[in-house]
């Protein structure tokens, strides 16, 4: 489709390759971003619904654009492959208030998947279960890509775009893990602090000499007797 050429032109940072979002690797990545709570809706049109309709031959290639999609020349068996248009990537994931998000140009942009990008940032705002699902799906895509890379290299041909995508996915996974560990550490420190404060309150109540409420009540009582 016409969107393919535009995608290639703006994807120079990733080896000029457009990645499919409806092969096994792309599906795992879509599941990962969904687990982070991103609504995959482009200007009122459900991106996943567009993929299903196109795969079932219920919409034509020319209609994909309104779903934020474009057809790719490759196929997966009998299944036609699609990618997300650059404009849709920005619409779905970029935060206008974050300067670096303005550099998100394609689905494979480092600024989308890398540390500090919208996916990693969102991972700090979701539940541990959501985060774990994201990590599980990223790991699935990485494994599929690593297996594919081995085959490509075995046959004597690497793939710059493929290698780039593998790199950014690995960075995304490790950044989410690192931030999750840091978050857990901060939560533990807060919990320990609250336990300490709670224990201090109990101690002050039990031992008036520490200056707690009991001491204050005793002082008031004494002053009333004189």
Coordinates of N, CA and C in Angstrom, one line a residue:
X1 N 0.8 -1.2 0.0 CA 0.0 0.0 0.0 C 0.8 1.2 0.0
X2 N 0.2 2.4 -0.2 CA 0.9 3.7 -0.2 C 1.5 4.0 1.1
X3 N 0.9 3.5 2.2 CA 1.5 3.7 3.6 C 2.8 3.1 3.7
X4 N 3.1 2.0 3.0 CA 4.4 1.3 3.2 C 5.5 2.2 2.8
X5 N 5.4 2.9 1.7 CA 6.5 3.8 1.3 C 6.8 4.9 2.3
X6 N 5.7 5.5 2.8 CA 5.9 6.5 3.8 C 6.6 6.0 5.1
X7 N 6.2 4.7 5.4 CA 6.8 4.1 6.6 C 8.2 3.9 6.4
X8 N 8.6 3.4 5.2 CA 10.0 3.1 4.9 C 10.8 4.4 5.0
X9 N 10.3 5.5 4.4 CA 11.0 6.7 4.4 C 11.3 7.3 5.8
X10 N 10.4 7.1 6.7 CA 10.6 7.7 8.0 C 11.2 6.7 9.0
X11 N 11.5 5.5 8.5 CA 12.0 4.5 9.4 C 13.5 4.3 9.3
X12 N 14.3 5.3 8.9 CA 15.7 5.2 8.6 C 16.5 4.7 9.8
X13 N 16.0 5.0 11.0 CA 16.7 4.7 12.2 C 16.7 3.2 12.5
X14 N 15.9 2.4 11.8 CA 15.7 1.0 12.1 C 16.1 0.1 11.0
X15 N 16.9 0.6 10.1 CA 17.3 -0.3 9.0 C 16.3 -0.2 7.8
X16 N 15.3 0.7 7.9 CA 14.4 0.9 6.8 C 13.4 -0.2 6.7
X17 N 13.1 -1.0 7.8 CA 12.2 -2.1 7.8 C 10.9 -1.8 8.5
X18 N 9.8 -2.2 8.0 CA 8.5 -2.1 8.7 C 8.2 -3.4 9.3
X19 N 7.8 -3.4 10.6 CA 7.5 -4.7 11.3 C 6.0 -5.0 11.3
X20 N 5.7 -6.2 11.0 CA 4.3 -6.7 11.0 C 3.8 -6.7 12.5
X21 N 2.6 -6.4 12.7 CA 2.0 -6.5 14.0 C 1.0 -7.7 14.1
X22 N 0.9 -8.5 13.0 CA 0.0 -9.6 13.1 C 0.6 -11.0 12.7
X23 N 1.9 -11.0 12.7 CA 2.6 -12.3 12.7 C 2.8 -12.7 14.2
X24 N 3.4 -13.8 14.5 CA 3.5 -14.3 15.9 C 4.3 -13.3 16.8
X25 N 5.4 -12.7 16.2 CA 6.2 -11.8 17.0 C 5.4 -10.5 17.2
X26 N 4.7 -10.0 16.2 CA 4.0 -8.7 16.3 C 2.8 -8.9 17.3
X27 N 2.1 -10.1 17.2 CA 1.0 -10.3 18.1 C 1.4 -10.3 19.6
X28 N 2.6 -10.9 19.8 CA 3.1 -10.9 21.2 C 3.4 -9.5 21.7
X29 N 3.9 -8.7 20.8 CA 4.2 -7.3 21.1 C 2.9 -6.5 21.4
X30 N 1.9 -6.7 20.6 CA 0.6 -6.1 20.8 C 0.0 -6.5 22.1
X31 N 0.2 -7.7 22.5 CA -0.3 -8.2 23.8 C 0.4 -7.5 24.9
X32 N 1.7 -7.3 24.7 CA 2.6 -6.6 25.7 C 2.1 -5.2 25.9
X33 N 1.8 -4.4 24.9 CA 1.4 -3.0 25.0 C 0.0 -3.0 25.6
X34 N -0.9 -3.9 25.2 CA -2.2 -3.9 25.8 C -2.2 -4.2 27.3
X35 N -1.3 -5.0 27.7 CA -1.2 -5.3 29.1 C -0.8 -4.1 29.9
X36 N -0.2 -3.1 29.3 CA 0.2 -1.9 29.9 C -0.9 -0.9 30.0
X37 N -2.1 -1.3 29.3 CA -3.3 -0.4 29.4 C -3.4 0.6 28.3
X38 N -2.6 0.4 27.2 CA -2.8 1.4 26.1 C -4.0 0.9 25.3
X39 N -5.0 1.8 25.1 CA -6.1 1.4 24.2 C -5.7 1.5 22.8
X40 N -5.8 0.4 22.1 CA -5.3 0.4 20.7 C -6.5 0.8 19.8
X41 N -6.8 2.1 19.9 CA -7.9 2.7 19.1 C -7.4 4.0 18.5
X42 N -7.4 4.0 17.1 CA -6.9 5.1 16.3 C -8.1 6.0 15.8
X43 N -8.2 7.1 16.4 CA -9.3 8.1 16.0 C -10.6 7.4 15.9
X44 N -10.9 6.6 17.0 CA -12.2 6.0 17.0 C -12.3 4.6 16.4
X45 N -11.3 4.2 15.7 CA -11.2 2.9 15.0 C -10.3 1.9 15.8
X46 N -10.9 0.7 16.1 CA -10.1 -0.3 16.8 C -9.1 -1.0 15.9
X47 N -7.8 -0.8 16.2 CA -6.7 -1.3 15.4 C -6.8 -2.8 15.2
X48 N -7.1 -3.5 16.3 CA -7.2 -5.0 16.3 C -8.3 -5.5 15.4
X49 N -9.4 -4.7 15.5 CA -10.6 -5.1 14.7 C -10.2 -4.9 13.2
X50 N -9.5 -3.8 12.9 CA -9.0 -3.6 11.5 C -8.2 -4.8 11.0
X51 N -7.3 -5.3 11.9 CA -6.5 -6.4 11.5 C -7.3 -7.7 11.2
X52 N -8.3 -7.9 12.1 CA -9.1 -9.1 11.9 C -10.0 -9.0 10.6
X53 N -10.5 -7.8 10.4 CA -11.4 -7.6 9.2 C -10.5 -7.8 7.9
X54 N -9.3 -7.3 7.9 CA -8.5 -7.4 6.7 C -8.0 -8.9 6.5
X55 N -7.7 -9.6 7.6 CA -7.3 -11.0 7.5 C -8.5 -11.8 7.0
X56 N -9.7 -11.5 7.3 CA -10.9 -12.2 6.9 C -11.4 -11.7 5.5
X57 N -10.6 -10.8 4.9 CA -11.0 -10.3 3.6 C -12.3 -9.5 3.6
X58 N -12.6 -8.9 4.8 CA -13.9 -8.1 4.9 C -13.7 -6.7 4.6
X59 N -12.5 -6.2 4.6 CA -12.2 -4.8 4.2 C -11.0 -4.9 3.2
X60 N -11.0 -3.9 2.3 CA -9.9 -3.8 1.3 C -8.7 -3.1 1.9
X61 N -7.6 -3.3 1.2 CA -6.3 -2.6 1.6 C -6.5 -1.1 1.7
X62 N -7.3 -0.5 0.9 CA -7.5 1.0 0.9 C -8.2 1.4 2.1
X63 N -8.9 0.5 2.8 CA -9.6 0.9 4.0 C -8.8 0.8 5.3
X64 N -7.6 0.2 5.2 CA -6.8 0.0 6.4 C -6.3 1.3 7.1
X65 N -6.1 2.3 6.3 CA -5.6 3.6 6.8 C -6.4 4.1 8.0
X66 N -7.8 4.0 7.9 CA -8.6 4.6 8.9 C -8.4 3.8 10.3
X67 N -7.9 2.6 10.2 CA -7.6 1.8 11.4 C -6.2 2.0 11.9
X68 N -5.4 2.9 11.2 CA -4.1 3.2 11.5 C -3.1 2.2 11.0
X69 N -3.5 1.4 10.0 CA -2.7 0.3 9.5 C -2.4 0.5 8.0
X70 N -1.4 -0.3 7.5 CA -1.2 -0.4 6.1 C -0.7 -1.8 5.8
X71 N -1.0 -2.3 4.6 CA -0.6 -3.6 4.2 C 0.9 -3.7 3.9
X72 N 1.5 -4.8 4.2 CA 2.9 -5.1 3.9 C 3.0 -6.0 2.7
X73 N 4.1 -6.0 1.9 CA 4.2 -6.8 0.8 C 4.3 -8.3 1.1
X74 N 4.9 -8.6 2.3 CA 5.1 -10.0 2.7 C 3.8 -10.6 3.2
X75 N 3.8 -12.0 3.2 CA 2.6 -12.7 3.8 C 3.2 -13.7 4.7
X76 N 2.3 -14.2 5.7 CA 2.7 -15.2 6.6 C 1.8 -16.4 6.2
X77 N 2.3 -17.3 5.4 CA 1.5 -18.4 4.9 C 0.4 -17.7 4.0
X78 N -0.8 -18.0 4.3 CA -1.9 -17.3 3.5 C -2.3 -16.0 4.1
X79 N -1.8 -15.7 5.3 CA -2.3 -14.5 6.0 C -1.6 -13.2 5.5
X80 N -2.3 -12.2 5.1 CA -1.7 -10.9 4.7 C -1.2 -10.2 5.9
X81 N 0.0 -9.6 5.8 CA 0.6 -9.0 7.0 C 0.4 -7.5 6.9
X82 N 0.2 -6.9 8.1 CA 0.0 -5.4 8.2 C 0.9 -4.8 9.2
X83 N 1.2 -3.5 9.0 CA 2.0 -2.8 10.0 C 1.2 -1.6 10.5
X84 N 1.7 -0.9 11.5 CA 1.0 0.3 12.0 C 1.6 1.5 11.4
X85 N 0.8 2.4 10.8 CA 1.3 3.6 10.2 C 2.0 4.5 11.2
X86 N 3.0 5.2 10.8 CA 3.8 6.1 11.7 C 2.9 7.1 12.4
X87 N 1.9 7.7 11.7 CA 1.0 8.6 12.4 C 0.2 7.9 13.5
X88 N -0.2 6.7 13.3 CA -0.9 5.9 14.3 C -0.1 5.6 15.5
X89 N 1.2 5.2 15.2 CA 2.1 4.9 16.3 C 2.2 6.1 17.3
X90 N 2.4 7.3 16.7 CA 2.5 8.5 17.5 C 1.2 8.8 18.2
X91 N 0.1 8.6 17.6 CA -1.3 8.8 18.2 C -1.5 7.9 19.3
X92 N -1.2 6.6 19.2 CA -1.4 5.6 20.2 C -0.6 5.7 21.4
X93 N 0.7 6.1 21.2 CA 1.7 5.9 22.3 C 2.3 7.2 22.8
X94 N 2.5 8.2 22.0 CA 3.3 9.4 22.3 C 2.5 10.3 23.3
X95 N 3.2 10.9 24.3 CA 2.6 11.9 25.2 C 3.2 13.2 24.7
X96 N 2.2 14.1 24.4 CA 2.6 15.4 23.9 C 3.4 16.2 24.9
X97 N 3.2 15.9 26.2 CA 3.9 16.7 27.2 C 5.4 16.2 27.5
X98 N 5.7 15.1 26.8 CA 7.1 14.5 27.0 C 7.9 14.8 25.7
X99 N 8.9 15.6 25.8 CA 9.7 16.1 24.6 C 10.2 15.0 23.8
X100 N 10.8 13.9 24.4 CA 11.4 12.9 23.7 C 10.4 12.0 22.9
X101 N 9.1 12.1 23.3 CA 8.1 11.3 22.5 C 7.9 11.9 21.2
X102 N 8.2 13.1 20.9 CA 8.1 13.8 19.6 C 9.0 13.1 18.6
X103 N 10.0 12.3 19.1 CA 10.9 11.7 18.2 C 10.4 10.3 17.8
X104 N 9.3 9.9 18.3 CA 8.7 8.6 17.9 C 8.2 8.7 16.5
X105 N 8.8 8.1 15.6 CA 8.4 8.2 14.2 C 7.8 6.9 13.6
X106 N 8.2 5.8 14.1 CA 7.7 4.5 13.5 C 7.5 3.5 14.7
X107 N 6.9 2.4 14.4 CA 6.7 1.3 15.3 C 8.0 0.8 15.9
X108 N 9.1 0.9 15.1 CA 10.4 0.4 15.6 C 11.3 1.5 16.2
X109 N 10.7 2.7 16.4 CA 11.5 3.7 17.0 C 12.1 3.4 18.4
X110 N 13.4 3.6 18.6 CA 14.0 3.4 19.9 C 13.3 4.2 20.9
X111 N 12.8 5.4 20.6 CA 12.1 6.3 21.6 C 10.8 5.7 22.0
X112 N 10.2 4.7 21.3 CA 9.0 4.1 21.7 C 9.3 3.0 22.7
X113 N 10.3 2.1 22.4 CA 10.5 0.9 23.2 C 11.6 1.1 24.3
X114 N 12.5 2.1 24.1 CA 13.7 2.3 24.9 C 13.3 2.8 26.3
X115 N 14.4 2.7 27.2 CA 14.2 3.3 28.5 C 13.9 4.7 28.5
X116 N 12.9 5.1 29.2 CA 12.4 6.5 29.2 C 11.3 6.7 28.2
X117 N 11.0 5.7 27.4 CA 9.9 5.8 26.4 C 8.6 5.6 27.1
X118 N 7.5 5.8 26.3 CA 6.1 5.6 26.9 C 5.8 4.3 27.5
X119 N 6.3 3.2 26.8 CA 6.0 1.9 27.3 C 6.7 1.6 28.7
X120 N 7.9 2.0 28.8 CA 8.7 1.8 30.1 C 8.1 2.7 31.1
X121 N 7.7 3.9 30.8 CA 7.2 4.8 31.8 C 5.8 4.3 32.3
X122 N 5.0 3.8 31.4 CA 3.7 3.2 31.8 C 3.8 2.0 32.7
X123 N 4.9 1.3 32.5 CA 5.1 0.0 33.3 C 5.2 0.3 34.8
X124 N 5.5 1.6 35.2 CA 5.6 2.0 36.6 C 4.2 2.3 37.2
X125 N 3.2 2.4 36.3 CA 1.9 2.9 36.7 C 0.9 1.7 36.8
X126 N 1.3 0.6 36.4 CA 0.3 -0.6 36.3 C 0.5 -1.5 37.4
X127 N -0.4 -2.5 37.6 CA -0.3 -3.5 38.6 C 0.9 -4.5 38.3
X128 N 1.4 -5.1 39.4 CA 2.4 -6.2 39.1 C 2.0 -7.2 38.1
X129 N 0.7 -7.6 38.2 CA 0.2 -8.6 37.2 C 0.2 -8.1 35.8
X130 N -0.1 -6.9 35.6 CA -0.1 -6.3 34.2 C 1.4 -6.3 33.7
X131 N 2.3 -5.8 34.6 CA 3.7 -5.7 34.3 C 4.3 -7.1 34.0
X132 N 3.9 -8.1 34.7 CA 4.4 -9.5 34.5 C 3.9 -10.0 33.2
X133 N 2.7 -9.7 32.8 CA 2.1 -10.1 31.5 C 2.9 -9.5 30.4
X134 N 3.2 -8.2 30.5 CA 4.0 -7.4 29.5 C 5.3 -8.1 29.4
X135 N 6.0 -8.4 30.5 CA 7.3 -9.0 30.4 C 7.3 -10.4 29.7
X136 N 6.2 -11.1 30.1 CA 6.0 -12.5 29.5 C 5.9 -12.4 27.9
X137 N 5.1 -11.4 27.5 CA 4.8 -11.3 26.0 C 6.1 -10.7 25.3
X138 N 6.8 -9.8 26.0 CA 8.0 -9.3 25.4 C 9.0 -10.5 25.2
X139 N 9.1 -11.3 26.3 CA 10.1 -12.4 26.3 C 9.7 -13.4 25.1
X140 N 8.4 -13.5 24.9 CA 8.0 -14.4 23.8 C 8.5 -13.9 22.4
X141 N 8.3 -12.6 22.2 CA 8.7 -12.0 20.9 C 10.2 -12.1 20.8
X142 N 10.9 -11.8 21.9 CA 12.4 -11.8 21.8 C 12.9 -13.2 21.5
X143 N 12.2 -14.2 22.1 CA 12.6 -15.6 21.8 C 12.4 -16.0 20.3
X144 N 11.2 -15.6 19.8 CA 10.9 -15.8 18.4 C 11.9 -15.1 17.5
X145 N 12.3 -13.9 17.8 CA 13.2 -13.1 17.0 C 14.6 -13.7 17.1
X146 N 15.0 -14.1 18.3 CA 16.3 -14.7 18.4 C 16.4 -16.0 17.6
X147 N 15.4 -16.8 17.6 CA 15.4 -18.0 16.8 C 15.5 -17.7 15.3
X148 N 14.7 -16.6 14.9 CA 14.8 -16.2 13.5 C 16.2 -15.7 13.1
X149 N 16.8 -15.0 14.1 CA 18.1 -14.4 13.8 C 19.1 -15.5 13.6
X150 N 19.0 -16.6 14.4 CA 19.9 -17.7 14.2 C 19.8 -18.3 12.8
X151 N 18.6 -18.5 12.4 CA 18.3 -19.0 11.0 C 18.9 -18.1 9.9
X152 N 18.7 -16.8 10.1 CA 19.2 -15.8 9.1 C 20.7 -15.9 9.1
X153 N 21.3 -15.9 10.2 CA 22.8 -15.9 10.3 C 23.4 -17.2 9.8
X154 N 22.7 -18.3 10.0 CA 23.1 -19.6 9.6 C 23.1 -19.7 8.0
X155 N 22.1 -18.9 7.5 CA 22.0 -18.9 6.0 C 22.9 -17.8 5.4
X156 N 23.7 -17.2 6.2 CA 24.7 -16.2 5.7 C 24.2 -14.8 5.5
X157 N 23.0 -14.6 6.0 CA 22.4 -13.2 5.8 C 21.8 -12.7 7.1
X158 N 22.4 -11.6 7.6 CA 21.8 -10.9 8.8 C 20.7 -10.0 8.3
X159 N 20.1 -9.3 9.2 CA 19.0 -8.4 8.8 C 19.1 -7.2 9.8
X160 N 19.5 -6.1 9.3 CA 19.7 -4.9 10.1 C 18.4 -4.5 10.9
X161 N 17.3 -4.4 10.1 CA 16.0 -4.0 10.8 C 15.6 -5.0 11.8
X162 N 15.8 -6.3 11.6 CA 15.4 -7.4 12.5 C 16.3 -7.2 13.8
X163 N 17.6 -7.0 13.6 CA 18.5 -6.9 14.7 C 18.2 -5.7 15.6
X164 N 17.8 -4.6 14.9 CA 17.4 -3.3 15.6 C 16.2 -3.6 16.5
X165 N 15.2 -4.3 15.9 CA 14.0 -4.5 16.7 C 14.3 -5.4 17.9
X166 N 15.1 -6.4 17.7 CA 15.5 -7.3 18.8 C 16.2 -6.5 19.9
X167 N 17.1 -5.5 19.5 CA 17.8 -4.7 20.5 C 16.8 -3.8 21.3
X168 N 15.9 -3.2 20.6 CA 15.0 -2.3 21.4 C 14.0 -3.1 22.3
X169 N 13.6 -4.3 21.9 CA 12.8 -5.1 22.7 C 13.5 -5.6 24.0
X170 N 14.8 -5.9 23.8 CA 15.6 -6.3 25.0 C 15.8 -5.2 25.9
X171 N 16.0 -4.0 25.3 CA 16.1 -2.8 26.2 C 14.8 -2.5 27.0
X172 N 13.7 -2.7 26.3 CA 12.4 -2.4 26.9 C 12.2 -3.4 28.1
X173 N 12.5 -4.7 27.8 CA 12.3 -5.7 28.8 C 13.2 -5.4 30.0
X174 N 14.5 -5.2 29.8 CA 15.4 -5.0 30.9 C 15.1 -3.7 31.7
X175 N 14.6 -2.6 31.0 CA 14.3 -1.4 31.7 C 13.0 -1.5 32.5
X176 N 12.1 -2.3 32.0 CA 10.9 -2.6 32.8 C 11.2 -3.4 34.1
X177 N 12.1 -4.4 33.9 CA 12.5 -5.2 35.1 C 13.2 -4.3 36.1
X178 N 14.1 -3.5 35.6 CA 14.9 -2.6 36.5 C 14.0 -1.7 37.3
X179 N 13.1 -1.0 36.6 CA 12.2 -0.1 37.2 C 11.3 -0.8 38.2
X180 N 10.9 -2.0 37.9 CA 10.0 -2.8 38.8 C 10.7 -3.1 40.1
X181 N 12.0 -3.5 39.9 CA 12.8 -3.8 41.1 C 13.0 -2.5 42.0
X182 N 13.2 -1.4 41.3 CA 13.4 -0.1 42.1 C 12.1 0.3 42.8
X183 N 11.0 0.0 42.1 CA 9.7 0.4 42.7 C 9.4 -0.5 43.9
X184 N 9.7 -1.8 43.8 CA 9.5 -2.7 44.9 C 10.4 -2.3 46.1
X185 N 11.6 -1.9 45.8 CA 12.5 -1.5 46.9 C 12.0 -0.3 47.6
X186 N 11.5 0.7 46.8 CA 10.9 1.9 47.4 C 9.7 1.6 48.2
X187 N 8.8 0.7 47.7 CA 7.6 0.3 48.5 C 8.0 -0.4 49.8
X188 N 9.1 -1.2 49.7 CA 9.5 -1.9 50.9 C 10.0 -0.9 52.0
X189 N 10.8 0.1 51.5 CA 11.4 1.1 52.4 C 10.2 1.9 53.0
X190 N 9.2 2.2 52.3 CA 8.1 2.9 52.8 C 7.3 2.1 53.8
X191 N 7.2 0.8 53.5 CA 6.5 -0.1 54.4 C 7.3 -0.2 55.7
X192 N 8.6 -0.3 55.6 CA 9.4 -0.4 56.8 C 9.3 0.8 57.7
X193 N 9.3 2.0 57.0 CA 9.2 3.3 57.7 C 7.9 3.4 58.4
X194 N 6.8 3.0 57.8 CA 5.5 3.0 58.4 C 5.4 2.1 59.6
X195 N 6.0 0.9 59.5 CA 6.0 0.0 60.6 C 6.8 0.6 61.8
X196 N 7.9 1.2 61.4 CA 8.7 1.9 62.5 C 8.0 3.0 63.2
X197 N 7.2 3.8 62.4 CA 6.5 4.9 63.0 C 5.3 4.4 63.9
X198 N 4.7 3.3 63.4 CA 3.6 2.6 64.1 C 4.1 2.1 65.5
X199 N 5.3 1.5 65.4 CA 5.9 0.9 66.7 C 6.3 2.0 67.6
X200 N 6.7 3.2 67.1 CA 7.1 4.3 68.0 C 5.8 4.8 68.7
X201 N 4.7 4.9 68.0 CA 3.5 5.3 68.6 C 3.0 4.4 69.7
X202 N 3.2 3.1 69.5 CA 2.8 2.1 70.5 C 3.7 2.3 71.7
X203 N 5.0 2.5 71.5 CA 6.0 2.6 72.6 C 5.7 3.9 73.4
X204 N 5.4 5.0 72.7 CA 5.1 6.2 73.4 C 3.9 6.1 74.3
X205 N 2.9 5.3 73.8 CA 1.6 5.1 74.6 C 1.9 4.3 75.8
X206 N 2.8 3.3 75.6 CA 3.1 2.4 76.7 C 4.1 3.0 77.8
X207 N 5.0 3.8 77.3 CA 6.0 4.4 78.2 C 5.9 5.9 78.2
X208 N 5.2 6.4 79.1 CA 5.0 7.9 79.2 C 6.3 8.7 79.2
X209 N 7.3 8.1 79.8 CA 8.6 8.9 79.9 C 9.1 9.3 78.5
X210 N 8.6 8.6 77.5 CA 9.1 8.9 76.1 C 8.4 10.2 75.6
X211 N 7.5 10.7 76.3 CA 6.9 12.0 75.9 C 5.7 11.8 75.0
X212 N 5.0 10.6 75.1 CA 3.9 10.3 74.3 C 2.6 10.9 74.9
X213 N 1.4 10.6 74.4 CA 0.1 11.1 74.8 C -0.1 10.8 76.3
X214 N 0.3 9.7 76.8 CA 0.1 9.4 78.2 C 0.8 10.4 79.1
X215 N 2.0 10.8 78.7 CA 2.7 11.8 79.5 C 2.0 13.1 79.5
X216 N 1.5 13.5 78.3 CA 0.7 14.7 78.2 C -0.5 14.7 79.1
X217 N -1.2 13.6 79.1 CA -2.4 13.5 79.9 C -2.1 13.6 81.4
X218 N -1.0 12.9 81.7 CA -0.6 12.9 83.2 C -0.2 14.3 83.6
X219 N 0.5 15.1 82.7 CA 0.9 16.4 83.0 C -0.4 17.3 83.3
X220 N -1.4 17.1 82.4 CA -2.6 17.9 82.5 C -3.3 17.6 83.9
X221 N -3.3 16.3 84.2 CA -3.9 15.8 85.4 C -3.2 16.4 86.6
X222 N -1.9 16.4 86.6 CA -1.2 16.9 87.8 C -1.4 18.4 87.9
X223 N -1.4 19.2 86.8 CA -1.6 20.6 86.9 C -3.0 20.9 87.5
X224 N -3.9 20.0 87.3 CA -5.3 20.3 87.8 C -5.3 20.1 89.3
X225 N -4.3 19.4 89.9 CA -4.4 19.1 91.3 C -3.8 20.3 92.1
X226 N -3.0 21.1 91.4 CA -2.3 22.2 92.2 C -2.9 23.5 92.0

